[in-house]
Coordinates of C-alpha atoms in Angstrom, one line a residue:
X1 CA 0.0 0.0 0.0
X2 CA 2.9 2.3 0.6
X3 CA 4.1 1.8 -3.0
X4 CA 0.6 2.5 -4.3
X5 CA 0.7 6.0 -2.8
X6 CA 3.7 6.9 -5.0
X7 CA 2.8 5.2 -8.3
X8 CA 2.4 7.9 -11.0
X9 CA -0.1 7.6 -13.8
X10 CA -3.9 7.3 -13.9
X11 CA -4.4 6.9 -10.2
X12 CA -2.5 10.1 -9.5
X13 CA -4.4 12.0 -12.2
X14 CA -7.7 10.8 -10.7
X15 CA -6.6 11.9 -7.3
X16 CA -5.7 15.3 -8.6
X17 CA -9.1 15.7 -10.2
X18 CA -10.8 14.6 -6.9
X19 CA -8.8 17.2 -4.9
X20 CA -9.5 20.0 -7.4
X21 CA -13.0 18.9 -8.2
X22 CA -14.6 22.0 -6.6
X23 CA -12.5 24.3 -8.8
X24 CA -13.1 22.2 -12.0
X25 CA -16.8 22.1 -11.4
X26 CA -17.0 25.8 -10.6
X27 CA -15.2 26.8 -13.8
X28 CA -17.2 24.4 -15.9
X29 CA -20.4 25.7 -14.4
X30 CA -19.4 29.3 -14.9
X31 CA -18.6 28.7 -18.6
X32 CA -22.0 26.9 -19.0
X33 CA -23.8 29.8 -17.3
X34 CA -22.1 32.3 -19.6
X35 CA -23.0 30.2 -22.6
X36 CA -26.7 30.0 -21.5
X37 CA -26.8 33.8 -21.0
X38 CA -25.4 34.3 -24.5
X39 CA -28.0 31.9 -25.9
X40 CA -30.7 33.9 -24.2
X41 CA -29.3 37.2 -25.5
X42 CA -28.4 36.1 -29.0
X43 CA -30.8 36.9 -31.8
X44 CA -32.0 33.7 -33.6
X45 CA -30.8 33.5 -37.3
X46 CA -32.8 31.5 -39.8
X47 CA -31.2 30.0 -42.9
X48 CA -33.0 29.4 -46.2
X49 CA -31.4 27.5 -49.1
X50 CA -32.2 27.5 -52.8
X51 CA -30.7 24.8 -55.1
X52 CA -29.3 25.6 -58.6
X53 CA -28.3 23.1 -61.3
X54 CA -25.4 24.3 -63.4
X55 CA -25.1 23.1 -67.0
X56 CA -21.3 22.9 -67.5
X57 CA -21.7 22.5 -71.3
X58 CA -23.8 25.4 -72.4
X59 CA -25.7 25.2 -75.7
X60 CA -27.5 27.8 -77.8
X61 CA -31.2 27.6 -78.7
X62 CA -30.4 28.1 -82.4
X63 CA -27.6 25.6 -82.2
X64 CA -28.5 22.6 -80.0
X65 CA -25.2 20.9 -80.6
X66 CA -23.1 20.7 -77.3
X67 CA -19.4 21.1 -77.4
X68 CA -17.3 18.2 -76.2
X69 CA -15.8 18.9 -72.7
X70 CA -13.7 16.9 -70.2
X71 CA -14.8 16.1 -66.7
X72 CA -12.0 18.3 -65.3
X73 CA -13.2 21.3 -67.3
X74 CA -16.8 20.7 -66.3
X75 CA -15.8 20.6 -62.6
X76 CA -13.7 23.8 -63.0
X77 CA -16.7 25.5 -64.7
X78 CA -19.0 24.6 -61.7
X79 CA -16.4 25.9 -59.3
X80 CA -16.2 29.1 -61.2
X81 CA -19.9 29.6 -61.0
X82 CA -19.7 29.3 -57.2
X83 CA -17.3 32.3 -57.2
X84 CA -19.5 34.2 -59.6
X85 CA -22.5 33.7 -57.2
X86 CA -20.4 35.0 -54.3
X87 CA -19.0 38.0 -56.3
X88 CA -19.7 41.5 -54.9
X89 CA -21.3 42.5 -58.2
X90 CA -23.9 39.8 -57.9
X91 CA -24.6 40.7 -54.3
X92 CA -24.8 44.4 -55.1
X93 CA -27.4 43.5 -57.8
X94 CA -29.5 41.7 -55.2
X95 CA -29.1 44.7 -52.8
X96 CA -30.3 47.1 -55.5
X97 CA -33.2 44.9 -56.6
X98 CA -34.5 44.2 -53.1
X99 CA -33.7 47.7 -51.7
X100 CA -31.7 46.3 -48.8
X101 CA -30.0 48.5 -46.1
X102 CA -27.9 47.6 -43.0
X103 CA -31.0 48.2 -40.9
X104 CA -33.1 45.7 -42.9
X105 CA -30.3 43.1 -42.3
X106 CA -29.9 43.8 -38.6
X107 CA -28.9 40.7 -36.7
X108 CA -27.0 39.8 -33.5
X109 CA -24.2 42.3 -32.6
X110 CA -20.7 41.0 -33.2
X111 CA -18.2 40.8 -30.4
X112 CA -16.0 43.4 -32.1
X113 CA -18.9 45.8 -32.3
X114 CA -19.8 45.3 -28.7
X115 CA -16.3 46.0 -27.5
X116 CA -15.3 48.8 -29.9
X117 CA -18.6 50.0 -31.3
X118 CA -19.9 49.7 -34.9
X119 CA -17.4 50.6 -37.6
X120 CA -17.9 53.5 -40.0
X121 CA -19.4 51.2 -42.6
X122 CA -22.0 49.8 -40.2
X123 CA -23.1 53.2 -39.2
X124 CA -23.9 54.4 -42.7
X125 CA -26.6 53.3 -45.1
X126 CA -24.6 53.0 -48.3
X127 CA -24.5 50.0 -50.6
X128 CA -21.0 49.2 -49.5
X129 CA -22.1 49.1 -45.8
X130 CA -25.0 46.9 -46.8
X131 CA -22.7 44.7 -48.9
X132 CA -20.4 44.1 -45.9
X133 CA -23.4 42.8 -43.8
X134 CA -25.0 40.9 -46.7
X135 CA -21.8 39.2 -47.6
X136 CA -21.5 37.7 -44.1
X137 CA -25.1 36.3 -44.5
X138 CA -24.6 34.5 -47.8
X139 CA -23.1 31.0 -48.2
X140 CA -22.7 29.3 -51.6
X141 CA -21.4 25.7 -51.6
X142 CA -21.2 23.0 -54.2
X143 CA -22.8 19.8 -53.2
X144 CA -20.0 17.3 -53.3
X145 CA -18.9 16.7 -56.9
X146 CA -22.3 17.3 -58.4
X147 CA -23.4 20.2 -60.5
X148 CA -25.8 21.4 -57.7
X149 CA -25.1 24.7 -56.0
X150 CA -26.7 25.4 -52.6
X151 CA -27.4 29.2 -52.2
X152 CA -28.1 29.9 -48.5
X153 CA -29.0 33.2 -46.8
X154 CA -29.2 33.8 -43.0
X155 CA -31.5 36.4 -41.5
X156 CA -33.4 37.2 -38.3
X157 CA -36.6 37.1 -40.4
X158 CA -37.2 33.6 -41.8
X159 CA -39.4 34.9 -44.6
X160 CA -36.8 37.4 -45.7
X161 CA -34.1 34.7 -45.6
X162 CA -36.1 32.6 -48.1
X163 CA -36.9 35.6 -50.2
X164 CA -33.2 36.7 -50.4
X165 CA -32.0 33.2 -51.3
X166 CA -34.5 33.1 -54.2
X167 CA -33.6 36.6 -55.2
X168 CA -29.9 35.7 -55.3
X169 CA -30.6 32.7 -57.5
X170 CA -32.8 34.8 -59.8
X171 CA -30.3 37.6 -60.1
X172 CA -27.5 35.1 -60.8
X173 CA -29.5 33.5 -63.7
X174 CA -30.6 36.9 -65.0
X175 CA -27.0 38.1 -65.1
X176 CA -26.0 34.9 -66.8
X177 CA -28.6 35.6 -69.6
X178 CA -27.5 39.2 -69.8
X179 CA -23.9 38.2 -70.1
X180 CA -24.8 35.9 -73.0
X181 CA -26.9 38.6 -74.7
X182 CA -24.0 41.1 -74.3
X183 CA -21.6 38.6 -75.9
X184 CA -24.0 38.1 -78.8
X185 CA -24.4 41.8 -79.3
X186 CA -20.7 42.3 -79.4
X187 CA -20.4 39.5 -81.9
X188 CA -23.2 41.0 -84.0
X189 CA -21.5 44.4 -84.1
X190 CA -18.3 42.7 -85.3
X191 CA -20.2 40.8 -88.1
X192 CA -22.1 44.0 -89.0
X193 CA -18.7 45.7 -89.7
X194 CA -17.6 42.8 -91.9
X195 CA -21.0 42.9 -93.7
X196 CA -20.7 46.6 -94.5
X197 CA -17.2 46.0 -95.9
X198 CA -18.4 43.1 -98.0
X199 CA -21.3 45.2 -99.4
X200 CA -18.9 47.9 -100.4
X201 CA -16.7 45.4 -102.1
X202 CA -19.7 44.0 -104.1
X203 CA -20.7 47.5 -105.2
X204 CA -17.2 48.2 -106.4
X205 CA -17.1 44.8 -108.3
X206 CA -20.5 45.5 -109.9
X207 CA -19.3 48.9 -111.1
X208 CA -16.2 47.4 -112.6
X209 CA -18.2 44.7 -114.4
X210 CA -20.6 47.3 -115.7
X211 CA -17.8 49.5 -117.0
X212 CA -16.6 46.6 -119.2
X213 CA -20.0 46.1 -120.8
X214 CA -21.8 43.8 -118.4
X215 CA -21.4 40.2 -117.2
X216 CA -21.5 38.8 -120.7
X217 CA -18.6 40.7 -122.1
X218 CA -16.6 41.5 -118.9
X219 CA -13.3 39.8 -118.3
X220 CA -13.7 36.5 -116.4
X221 CA -11.6 37.6 -113.4
X222 CA -13.9 40.6 -112.8
X223 CA -17.0 38.4 -113.0
X224 CA -15.4 35.8 -110.6
X225 CA -14.5 38.6 -108.1
X226 CA -18.1 39.8 -108.2
X227 CA -19.5 36.4 -107.5
X228 CA -17.1 35.8 -104.7
X229 CA -18.0 39.1 -103.1
X230 CA -21.7 38.3 -103.3
X231 CA -21.2 34.9 -101.7
X232 CA -19.1 36.5 -98.9
X233 CA -21.7 39.1 -98.3
X234 CA -24.5 36.4 -98.0
X235 CA -22.4 34.5 -95.5
X236 CA -22.0 37.5 -93.2
X237 CA -25.7 38.4 -93.7
X238 CA -26.8 34.9 -92.6
X239 CA -24.5 35.1 -89.5
X240 CA -25.9 38.6 -88.7
X241 CA -29.4 37.3 -88.8
X242 CA -28.4 34.4 -86.4
X243 CA -26.8 36.8 -83.9
X244 CA -29.8 39.1 -84.1
X245 CA -32.0 36.2 -83.0
X246 CA -29.5 35.2 -80.2
X247 CA -29.8 38.7 -78.7
X248 CA -33.5 38.0 -78.2
X249 CA -33.6 34.2 -77.7
X250 CA -31.2 33.4 -74.7
X251 CA -31.6 31.2 -71.6
X252 CA -29.4 30.8 -68.6
X253 CA -26.9 27.9 -68.3
X254 CA -28.4 27.2 -64.8
X255 CA -31.9 26.5 -63.6
X256 CA -33.6 26.6 -60.2
X257 CA -34.3 23.1 -59.1
X258 CA -35.6 23.9 -55.6
X259 CA -36.8 27.2 -54.4
X260 CA -36.0 28.3 -50.8
X261 CA -38.5 27.2 -48.2
X262 CA -39.2 29.5 -45.2
X263 CA -37.3 27.8 -42.3
X264 CA -39.3 26.9 -39.1
X265 CA -36.3 26.5 -36.7
X266 CA -33.3 28.8 -36.4
X267 CA -29.9 27.7 -37.6
X268 CA -28.1 30.0 -35.2
X269 CA -27.4 29.7 -32.4
X270 CA -27.1 25.9 -32.3
X271 CA -28.1 25.4 -28.7
X272 CA -27.0 21.8 -28.3
X273 CA -23.6 22.5 -30.0
X274 CA -23.1 25.6 -28.0
X275 CA -23.7 23.9 -24.7
X276 CA -21.6 20.9 -25.6
X277 CA -18.7 23.1 -26.7
X278 CA -19.2 25.3 -23.5
X279 CA -19.1 22.1 -21.3
X280 CA -16.0 20.8 -23.1
X281 CA -14.3 24.2 -22.9
X282 CA -15.3 24.6 -19.2
X283 CA -13.9 21.2 -18.3
X284 CA -10.7 21.9 -20.3
X285 CA -10.2 25.2 -18.6
X286 CA -11.0 23.7 -15.2
X287 CA -8.5 20.8 -15.7
X288 CA -5.9 23.3 -16.9
X289 CA -6.4 25.5 -13.9
X290 CA -6.3 22.5 -11.6
X291 CA -3.0 21.3 -13.0
X292 CA -1.6 24.9 -12.9
X293 CA -2.7 25.3 -9.3
X294 CA -1.5 21.8 -8.3
X295 CA 2.0 22.0 -9.8
X296 CA 2.8 25.7 -10.1
X297 CA 0.6 28.3 -8.4
X298 CA -1.0 26.6 -5.3
X299 CA 0.5 24.7 -2.4
X300 CA 1.4 21.0 -2.4
X301 CA -1.4 18.6 -2.2
X302 CA 0.4 15.2 -2.2
X303 CA 3.2 13.7 -0.4
X304 CA 5.0 13.1 -3.7
X305 CA 4.8 16.8 -4.6
X306 CA 6.3 17.8 -1.3
X307 CA 9.2 15.5 -1.6
X308 CA 9.9 16.5 -5.2
X309 CA 9.6 20.2 -4.4
X310 CA 12.0 20.3 -1.4
X311 CA 14.1 17.3 -2.1
X312 CA 13.8 16.3 1.6
X313 CA 12.5 13.1 3.2
X314 CA 8.9 13.1 4.2
X315 CA 8.7 11.2 7.4
X316 CA 4.9 10.7 7.3
X317 CA 1.7 11.9 5.8
X318 CA -0.6 12.7 8.7
X319 CA -4.3 12.4 8.1
X320 CA -7.0 14.6 9.7
X321 CA -7.9 13.2 13.1
X322 CA -11.4 12.3 14.2
X323 CA -11.2 14.3 17.4
X324 CA -11.7 17.9 18.3
X325 CA -8.2 17.9 19.7
X326 CA -6.3 15.6 17.4
X327 CA -3.3 15.1 19.7
X328 CA -5.6 13.4 22.2
X329 CA -5.9 10.6 19.8
X330 CA -2.4 9.3 20.8
X331 CA -4.0 8.2 24.0
X332 CA -7.7 7.7 23.2
X333 CA -7.3 6.1 19.7
X334 CA -3.8 4.6 19.7
X335 CA -4.6 2.4 16.7
X336 CA -6.1 5.2 14.6
X337 CA -4.4 6.5 11.5
X338 CA -3.4 9.8 13.2
X339 CA -1.5 8.0 15.9
X340 CA 0.1 5.6 13.4
X341 CA 1.4 8.6 11.4
X342 CA 2.9 10.1 14.5
X343 CA 4.7 6.9 15.3
X344 CA 6.2 7.0 11.8
X345 CA 7.6 10.5 12.5
X346 CA 9.0 9.2 15.8
X347 CA 10.7 6.3 14.2
X348 CA 12.2 8.6 11.6
X349 CA 13.7 10.8 14.3
X350 CA 15.0 7.8 16.2
X351 CA 17.0 6.8 13.1
X352 CA 18.6 10.2 13.1
X353 CA 19.4 9.9 16.8
X354 CA 18.2 13.5 17.4
X355 CA 17.7 14.7 21.0
X356 CA 16.5 18.3 20.3
X357 CA 13.8 18.4 17.6
X358 CA 12.4 21.7 16.3
X359 CA 8.9 21.5 14.8
X360 CA 8.3 24.4 12.4
X361 CA 6.1 25.5 9.6
X362 CA 6.3 28.2 6.9
X363 CA 3.1 29.8 8.0
X364 CA 0.8 29.8 11.0
X365 CA -2.1 27.4 10.9
X366 CA -0.4 24.4 9.3
X367 CA -0.7 22.1 12.4
X368 CA 2.8 22.2 13.9
X369 CA 1.7 22.6 17.5
X370 CA -0.6 19.6 17.1
X371 CA 2.2 17.6 15.7
X372 CA 4.6 18.8 18.5
X373 CA 2.2 17.7 21.3
X374 CA 1.3 14.4 19.6
X375 CA 5.0 13.6 19.0
X376 CA 5.8 14.4 22.7
X377 CA 3.0 12.0 23.8
X378 CA 4.2 9.3 21.5
X379 CA 7.8 9.5 22.7
X380 CA 6.6 9.5 26.3
X381 CA 4.5 6.5 25.6
X382 CA 7.5 4.7 24.2
X383 CA 9.4 5.1 27.5
X384 CA 11.3 8.3 26.8
X385 CA 11.5 11.2 29.1
X386 CA 10.2 14.2 27.1
X387 CA 10.3 17.9 27.5
X388 CA 8.0 20.0 25.2
X389 CA 8.7 23.7 25.0
X390 CA 6.3 26.2 23.4
X391 CA 8.9 28.6 22.0
X392 CA 6.3 30.8 20.2
X393 CA 6.7 33.8 22.4
X394 CA 4.3 36.0 20.4
X395 CA 1.3 33.7 20.1
X396 CA 1.6 30.8 22.5
X397 CA -1.2 28.2 22.1
X398 CA 0.3 24.8 23.1
X399 CA -1.3 25.0 26.6
X400 CA -4.8 25.2 25.1
X401 CA -4.2 22.0 23.1
X402 CA -2.8 20.2 26.2
X403 CA -5.7 21.5 28.4
X404 CA -3.3 23.4 30.8
X405 CA -3.6 26.8 32.5
X406 CA -0.1 27.8 33.3
X407 CA 0.7 30.7 35.6
X408 CA 4.2 31.1 34.3
X409 CA 5.7 30.3 30.9
X410 CA 8.8 30.4 28.8
X411 CA 8.5 34.2 28.5
X412 CA 8.6 34.6 32.2
X413 CA 11.7 32.3 32.5
X414 CA 13.6 34.2 29.8
X415 CA 12.9 37.5 31.5
X416 CA 13.9 36.2 35.0
X417 CA 15.7 32.8 34.8
X418 CA 16.6 32.9 38.5
X419 CA 13.0 33.2 39.6
X420 CA 11.8 30.0 37.9
X421 CA 9.9 27.7 40.2
X422 CA 7.8 24.6 40.1
X423 CA 4.9 26.4 38.3
X424 CA 7.2 27.0 35.4
X425 CA 7.1 23.4 34.1
X426 CA 3.8 21.4 33.9
X427 CA 2.9 17.8 33.3
X428 CA 0.8 16.7 30.4
X429 CA -2.4 15.0 31.8
X430 CA -2.5 12.4 29.0
X431 CA 1.1 11.2 28.9
X432 CA 3.1 12.7 31.8
X433 CA 5.5 14.5 29.5
X434 CA 6.9 17.7 30.9
X435 CA 5.7 20.9 29.2
X436 CA 7.0 24.5 29.3
X437 CA 4.1 26.4 28.0
X438 CA 3.4 30.0 27.3
X439 CA 1.3 31.8 29.8
X440 CA 1.3 35.2 28.2
X441 CA 2.2 36.7 24.8
X442 CA 5.1 39.0 24.4
X443 CA 4.3 42.7 23.7
X444 CA 7.7 43.7 22.4
X445 CA 10.6 42.3 20.4
X446 CA 11.5 38.8 21.3
X447 CA 14.8 38.2 19.4
X448 CA 16.9 39.5 22.3
X449 CA 15.2 37.1 24.7
X450 CA 16.2 34.1 22.5
X451 CA 19.8 35.2 22.0
X452 CA 20.9 36.5 25.4
X453 CA 21.9 33.1 26.7
X454 CA 19.0 32.1 28.9
X455 CA 17.3 30.0 26.2
X456 CA 20.6 28.3 25.3
X457 CA 21.2 27.4 29.0
X458 CA 17.6 26.0 29.2
X459 CA 18.2 23.7 26.3
X460 CA 21.6 22.7 27.5
X461 CA 20.3 21.8 31.0
X462 CA 17.4 19.9 29.4
X463 CA 19.8 17.8 27.4
X464 CA 21.2 16.5 30.6
X465 CA 17.8 15.5 32.1
X466 CA 15.5 14.6 29.2
X467 CA 15.9 12.0 26.4
X468 CA 13.9 14.1 23.9
X469 CA 13.4 17.9 23.8
X470 CA 10.7 19.1 21.3
X471 CA 10.6 22.8 20.5
X472 CA 7.3 24.0 19.2
X473 CA 8.5 26.9 16.9
X474 CA 6.7 30.0 15.7
X475 CA 6.1 30.1 11.9
X476 CA 9.3 30.7 9.9
X477 CA 8.3 33.3 7.4
X478 CA 6.4 35.9 9.4
X479 CA 8.9 36.3 12.3
X480 CA 12.6 35.8 12.9
X481 CA 12.2 33.7 16.1
X482 CA 12.1 30.3 14.4
X483 CA 15.6 30.9 12.9
X484 CA 16.9 31.8 16.3
X485 CA 15.4 28.7 18.0
X486 CA 16.6 26.4 15.1
X487 CA 20.3 27.0 16.2
X488 CA 19.7 24.7 19.1
X489 CA 18.1 21.8 17.3
X490 CA 19.6 18.5 16.2
X491 CA 16.7 17.8 13.8
X492 CA 14.1 20.0 12.2
X493 CA 10.6 18.9 11.1
X494 CA 9.0 21.3 8.6
X495 CA 5.2 20.7 8.8
X496 CA 3.4 21.5 5.5
X497 CA -0.4 21.6 5.5
X498 CA -2.2 20.3 2.5
X499 CA -2.6 23.2 0.0
X500 CA -1.7 25.8 2.6
X501 CA 1.6 27.5 2.0
X502 CA 2.6 28.1 -1.6
X503 CA 5.5 26.3 -3.2
X504 CA 7.7 29.4 -3.1
X505 CA 6.9 29.9 0.6
X506 CA 7.8 26.3 1.4
X507 CA 11.1 26.6 -0.5
X508 CA 11.9 29.9 1.3
X509 CA 11.1 28.4 4.7
X510 CA 13.2 25.3 4.1
X511 CA 16.1 27.5 2.9
X512 CA 16.0 29.7 5.9
X513 CA 15.8 26.8 8.3
X514 CA 18.7 25.1 6.6
X515 CA 20.8 28.3 6.8
X516 CA 19.9 28.8 10.5
X517 CA 20.8 25.3 11.6
X518 CA 23.5 24.0 9.2
X519 CA 24.2 20.9 11.3
X520 CA 20.6 19.8 11.9
X521 CA 18.9 17.2 9.7
X522 CA 15.9 18.7 7.9
X523 CA 12.8 16.5 7.3
X524 CA 9.2 17.3 6.4
X525 CA 5.8 16.1 7.6
X526 CA 2.8 16.3 5.2
X527 CA -0.1 17.3 7.4
X528 CA -3.9 16.8 6.8
X529 CA -3.2 14.4 4.0
X530 CA -6.3 12.8 2.5
X531 CA -3.9 10.2 0.9
X532 CA -3.1 8.8 4.2
X533 CA -6.8 8.5 5.1
X534 CA -7.7 6.7 1.9
X535 CA -4.9 4.2 2.1
X536 CA -5.4 3.4 5.8
X537 CA -9.2 3.0 5.4
X538 CA -8.5 0.3 2.7
X539 CA -6.2 -1.5 5.1
X540 CA -8.4 -1.3 8.2
X541 CA -12.0 -1.6 7.0
X542 CA -12.0 -5.3 6.5
X543 CA -14.5 -7.9 7.9
X544 CA -13.6 -8.9 11.5
X545 CA -11.4 -6.0 12.3
X546 CA -12.8 -4.6 15.6
X547 CA -11.0 -1.3 15.2
X548 CA -13.2 1.1 13.1
X549 CA -12.0 4.2 11.5
X550 CA -13.8 7.4 12.4
X551 CA -13.4 9.9 9.6
X552 CA -13.2 13.5 10.8
X553 CA -14.6 15.8 8.1
X554 CA -16.2 18.6 10.3
X555 CA -15.1 22.2 10.6
X556 CA -14.1 21.6 14.3
X557 CA -11.6 18.9 13.2
X558 CA -10.1 21.1 10.6
X559 CA -9.8 24.0 13.0
X560 CA -8.1 21.8 15.6
X561 CA -5.6 20.4 13.1
X562 CA -4.6 23.9 12.0
X563 CA -3.0 24.7 15.3

């Protein structure tokens, strides 16, 4: 089970998600709420579609023969018609025909317009301003590799969306016919010029033949030239008649195969898609924030993280205790997970052979006083003679955890060492360990009290009498006292509460303690670890085990563990 706590992979990822589930759920819910608010505020847009069939091999009514084309050229022709349909000139023709304005195409405001206000084009009523809006509403797509073009228009008014889709198809086909008529007209004008020149040539040839006495007596070359000119003239005349007919008889190369139908349901916003994307985005942001908080921004949340961060041994992961005063569990629940974790700390200190142990934390509220008292009771229960000193002169609180009401404390001893009496050192009612508590808090600077020699003599004399001396330290970062007390320690326990101090604060505290007590062995304790609870429950909750685990999840337990 010990190895399972440190195996990386899926279990560690699942544990991370469980620890940060509140933040992940909150971010996902916030994104979903924003998405729902946007759905409520967004103007519905309806999309109507008209279908056009493009003939890639156009033929004339007067000449039904179709030119031979390849499949590649036909596909290119259809793709070209898509671009013609989307061309600004085609859209402007629809705008002019339908009398469209930006106001008549009003739809949901864009994010850019909401943030920076409408642009100059959106504020005016010109065709260019209308074109900018209308272009965003039009979609022209080819259906696969077929010759079918889907012409779609979105609008807040479903009837107008259908009308504009049909209008775009009609304008496109009308412009196609107009383009063919214009081409025939240009060709007719060219043929008319050739016909005029051919007529003039015939007139000159007839005059030359007449000057020679007529066709019967004129030279053969002149007669042949006259006949050739007449035939040339008739060819151009026939072509001119055909082109005149083509300027009147023209049809489009495309036809409407399905008119737009007024849509019944909006195409925008897609509520299901929006909510699905919002949920996925919210979960993604939540997981990203969880990993960022877990590994960079927030405090440590696993024993593995603490060890990797500081590079120091973690003697134990201490779970939350099931008692209002957790340290009492050493006596009242000796087989509980809290007492077991404290025994692990004690065995780790025994291996180091430390006599004076400093218990510190980066910040107040991480549970160092609880660990100090529990450790003292565990050592005393193992047959050691223990002295526990509350060395936090500014905010002493160890006596409250031990249920004591001292008249004198460490502060009184440091101010007047010669007047120390029996009331100065009390006995723990649970274990019998000796405790020098704090009766009153200091009202002035305390650094001189810890450096003038009285505290050093107290520790030196205690070494001769007690097997283990535990110094309950003030927090490292807020005050300088912890670094002064650390000079007298053989071993230092840095208590890190789950998710409490940030990574930088833990690194700073470990560095300051290491500098203050260069010869002391520095170890850590991971306090209020839910990892320890989960693993120990699995080991203890088995059929036939008379010892039941009592999980402490209430506010009182958390408050007591924070001392």
